[in-house]
XYZ file of C-alpha atoms in Angstrom:
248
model
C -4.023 -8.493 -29.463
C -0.311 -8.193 -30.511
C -1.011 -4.202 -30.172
C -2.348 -4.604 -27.058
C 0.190 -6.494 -25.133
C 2.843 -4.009 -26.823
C 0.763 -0.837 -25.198
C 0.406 -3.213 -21.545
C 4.288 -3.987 -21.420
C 5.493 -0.427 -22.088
C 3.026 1.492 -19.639
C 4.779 -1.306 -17.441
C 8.367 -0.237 -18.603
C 7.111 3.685 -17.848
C 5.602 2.881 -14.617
C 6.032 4.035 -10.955
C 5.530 1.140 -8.405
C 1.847 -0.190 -8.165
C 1.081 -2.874 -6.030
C -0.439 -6.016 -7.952
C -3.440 -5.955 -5.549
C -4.559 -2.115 -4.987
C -5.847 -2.843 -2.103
C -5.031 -5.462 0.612
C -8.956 -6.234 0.903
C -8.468 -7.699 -2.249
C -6.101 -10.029 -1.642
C -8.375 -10.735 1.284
C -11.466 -11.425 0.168
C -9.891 -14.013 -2.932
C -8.014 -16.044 0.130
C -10.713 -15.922 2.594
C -12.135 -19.533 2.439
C -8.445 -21.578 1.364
C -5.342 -22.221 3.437
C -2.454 -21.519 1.336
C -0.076 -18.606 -0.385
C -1.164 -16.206 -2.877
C 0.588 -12.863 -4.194
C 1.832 -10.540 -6.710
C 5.445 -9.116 -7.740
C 6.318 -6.727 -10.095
C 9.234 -4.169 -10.817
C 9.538 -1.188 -12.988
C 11.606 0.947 -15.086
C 11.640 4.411 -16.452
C 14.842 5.564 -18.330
C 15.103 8.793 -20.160
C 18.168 10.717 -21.442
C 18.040 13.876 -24.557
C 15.942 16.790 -23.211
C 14.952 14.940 -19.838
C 17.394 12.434 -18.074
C 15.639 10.928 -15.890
C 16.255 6.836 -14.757
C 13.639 5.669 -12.189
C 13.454 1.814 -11.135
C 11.290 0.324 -8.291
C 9.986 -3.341 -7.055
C 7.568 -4.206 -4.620
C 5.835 -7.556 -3.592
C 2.474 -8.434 -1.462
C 1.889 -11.504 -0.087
C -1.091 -13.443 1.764
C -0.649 -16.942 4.107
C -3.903 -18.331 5.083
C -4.350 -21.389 7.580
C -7.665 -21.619 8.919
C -8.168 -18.341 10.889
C -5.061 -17.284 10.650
C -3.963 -14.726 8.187
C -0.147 -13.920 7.621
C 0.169 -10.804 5.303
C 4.339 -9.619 3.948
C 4.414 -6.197 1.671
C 7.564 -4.859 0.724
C 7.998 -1.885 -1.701
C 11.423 0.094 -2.870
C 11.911 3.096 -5.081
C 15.419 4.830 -6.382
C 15.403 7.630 -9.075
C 17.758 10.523 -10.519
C 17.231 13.295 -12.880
C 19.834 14.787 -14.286
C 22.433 12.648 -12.326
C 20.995 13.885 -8.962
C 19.172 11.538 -6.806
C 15.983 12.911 -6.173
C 13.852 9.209 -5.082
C 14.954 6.774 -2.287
C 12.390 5.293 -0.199
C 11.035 1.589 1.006
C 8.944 0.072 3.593
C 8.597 -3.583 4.898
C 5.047 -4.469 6.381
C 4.061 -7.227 8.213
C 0.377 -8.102 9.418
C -1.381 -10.699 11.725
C -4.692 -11.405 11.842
C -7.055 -12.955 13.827
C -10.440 -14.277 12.231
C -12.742 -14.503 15.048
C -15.978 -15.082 12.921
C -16.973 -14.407 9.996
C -17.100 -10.723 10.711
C -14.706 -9.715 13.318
C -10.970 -10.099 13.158
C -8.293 -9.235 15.591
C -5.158 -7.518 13.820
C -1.188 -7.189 14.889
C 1.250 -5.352 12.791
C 4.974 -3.985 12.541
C 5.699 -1.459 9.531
C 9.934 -0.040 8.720
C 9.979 2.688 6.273
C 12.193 5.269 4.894
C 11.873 8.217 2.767
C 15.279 10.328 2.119
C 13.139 13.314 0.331
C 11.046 13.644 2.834
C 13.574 13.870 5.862
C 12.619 10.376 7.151
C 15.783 8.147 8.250
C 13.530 5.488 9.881
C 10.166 4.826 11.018
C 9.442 1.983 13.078
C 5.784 1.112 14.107
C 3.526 -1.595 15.587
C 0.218 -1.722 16.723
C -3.315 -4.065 17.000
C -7.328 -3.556 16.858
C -9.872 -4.811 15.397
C -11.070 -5.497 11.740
C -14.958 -5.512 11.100
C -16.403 -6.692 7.901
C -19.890 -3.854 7.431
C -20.806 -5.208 3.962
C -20.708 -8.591 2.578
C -22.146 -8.618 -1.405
C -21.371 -10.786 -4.044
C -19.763 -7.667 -5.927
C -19.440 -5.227 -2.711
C -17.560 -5.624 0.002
C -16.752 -2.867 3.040
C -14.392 -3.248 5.856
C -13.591 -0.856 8.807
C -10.346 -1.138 11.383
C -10.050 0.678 14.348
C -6.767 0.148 16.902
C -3.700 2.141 17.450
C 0.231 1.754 17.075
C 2.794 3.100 18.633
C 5.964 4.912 16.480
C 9.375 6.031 16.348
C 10.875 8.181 14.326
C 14.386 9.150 13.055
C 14.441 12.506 11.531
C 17.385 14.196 9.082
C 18.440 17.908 10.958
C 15.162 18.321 13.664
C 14.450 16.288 17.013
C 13.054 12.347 16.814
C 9.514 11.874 17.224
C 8.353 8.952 18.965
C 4.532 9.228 19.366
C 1.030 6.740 19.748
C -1.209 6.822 17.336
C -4.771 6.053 16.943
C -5.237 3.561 13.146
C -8.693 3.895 11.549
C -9.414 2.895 8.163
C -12.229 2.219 5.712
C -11.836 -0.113 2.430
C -14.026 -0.504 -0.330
C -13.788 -3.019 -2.971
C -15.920 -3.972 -6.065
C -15.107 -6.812 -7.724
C -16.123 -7.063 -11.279
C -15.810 -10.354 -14.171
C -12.332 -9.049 -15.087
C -12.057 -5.697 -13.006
C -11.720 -4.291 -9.415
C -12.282 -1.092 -7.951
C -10.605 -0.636 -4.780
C -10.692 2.324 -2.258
C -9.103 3.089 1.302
C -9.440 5.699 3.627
C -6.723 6.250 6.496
C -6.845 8.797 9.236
C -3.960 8.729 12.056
C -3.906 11.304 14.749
C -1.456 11.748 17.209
C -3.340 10.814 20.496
C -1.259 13.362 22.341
C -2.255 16.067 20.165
C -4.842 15.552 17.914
C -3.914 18.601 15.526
C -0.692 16.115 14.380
C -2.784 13.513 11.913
C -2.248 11.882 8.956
C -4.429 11.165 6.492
C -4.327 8.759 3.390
C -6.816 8.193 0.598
C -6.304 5.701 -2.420
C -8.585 4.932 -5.176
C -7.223 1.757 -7.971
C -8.839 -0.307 -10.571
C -6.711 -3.591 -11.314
C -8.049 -5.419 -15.002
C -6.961 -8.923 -15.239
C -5.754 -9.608 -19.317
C -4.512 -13.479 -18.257
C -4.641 -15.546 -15.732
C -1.073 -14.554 -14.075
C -0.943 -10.978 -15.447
C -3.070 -7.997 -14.390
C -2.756 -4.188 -15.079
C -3.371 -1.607 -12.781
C -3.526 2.483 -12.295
C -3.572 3.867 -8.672
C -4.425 7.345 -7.148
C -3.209 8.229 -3.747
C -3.659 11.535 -1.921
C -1.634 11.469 1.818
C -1.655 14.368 4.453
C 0.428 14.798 7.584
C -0.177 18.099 8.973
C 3.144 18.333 11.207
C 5.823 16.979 9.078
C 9.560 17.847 9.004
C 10.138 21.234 8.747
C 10.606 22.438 5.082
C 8.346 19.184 3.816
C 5.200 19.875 1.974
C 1.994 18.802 3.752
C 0.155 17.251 0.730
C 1.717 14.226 -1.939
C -0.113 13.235 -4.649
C 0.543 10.495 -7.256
C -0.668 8.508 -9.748
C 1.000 5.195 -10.452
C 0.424 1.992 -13.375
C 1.951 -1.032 -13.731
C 1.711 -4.627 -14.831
C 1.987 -7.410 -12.370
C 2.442 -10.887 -11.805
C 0.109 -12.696 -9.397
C 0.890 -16.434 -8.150
């Protein structure tokens, strides 16, 4: 156990950020039938120096409100690194989500999202938008949701013209949800409804294990896609993130 815990709290210390719950389903499906809060924070650290200096430190938070029918849902996330005394990570985002319940399978959704990303040429991205949430799969282990809406979003660009564009939002979640385990996947595709050759297109796939009651560890890959980004930005990111977490 001792050897355990050691090998849990420094894959924490080495971590990028990773959201306690992978996958906001998640946090969905545990809060679905109570009024109340529940959530996660957690906050890494990676700090190198000989051969590689590298210092890396991130937080994030997730957060669920439930009274009756109402769902109130607060993300926050915030990255800064260097390597070799250059900065080469700065980026955040603030998320906040409405929803509806209108029975047990239909839900009517709100949101407003702020995000940056220095290394990738975004000064500021402000969004919001609404549709509708449908639950397609109710199991005792399975669960499978679907969203369909649209948003509207401006953009602040470093060096090239400001984008402000509507978008259609579809996405598809998948969660399994094991004794001490979850599996969690999402699909995102956003295309620019005045040109449908400008989309974006997200795919995550997380497990989350539960060790304690309060503490979980989880590893997270996430593939995204925009196929007109700013120019000299790569189309594709990739990454693969762990972490340890606190959940209240």
């Amino acid at each position: 156990m001792r050897y355990r815990f050691f090998w849990i709290f420094s894959l924490f210390l080495l971590s990028f950020s990773a959201f306690a719950f992978l996958n906001i389903e998640s946090l969905r499906q545990t809060q679905t039938h109570k009024n109340g809060l529940i959530g996660s924070v957690g906050f890494s650290l990676l700090d190198q120096s000989g051969n590689v200096d590298k210092t890396l430190i991130g937080g994030q938070t997730l957060n669920l409100y439930q009274k009756d029918k109402n769902q109130y849902i607060f993300l926050s996330n915030y990255r800064y690194g260097e390597s070799f005394g250059n900065k080469d990570t700065q980026e955040g985002n603030l998320h906040f989500r409405y929803t509806r319940l209108l029975n047990d399978w239909l839900g009517w959704e709100s949101f407003q999202q702020t995000e940056f990303n220095k290394f990738q040429d975004l000064k500021l991205r402000l969004l919001f938008g609404t549709g509708a949430r449908l639950q397609l799969l109710e199991k005792t282990t399975h669960r499978i949701n679907f969203g369909i809406g649209a948003f509207y979003e401006r953009e602040e660009l470093e060096d090239t013209f400001d984008q402000k564009n509507p978008r259609m939002n579809t996405y598809l979640s998948y969660l399994y949800q094991g004794k001490d385990f979850e599996v969690s996947s999402t699909l995102y595709y956003q295309p620019n409804m005045e040109n449908f050759n400008d989309y974006r297109f997200r795919a995550s796939l997380g497990l989350e294990s539960t060790f304690s009651e309060r503490f979980s560890q989880t590893i997270q890959y996430q593939f995204n896609r925009d196929t007109a980004p700013p120019p000299g930005i790569e189309n594709d990111d990739r990454s693969l993130t762990a972490g340890l977490n606190y959940r209240y």
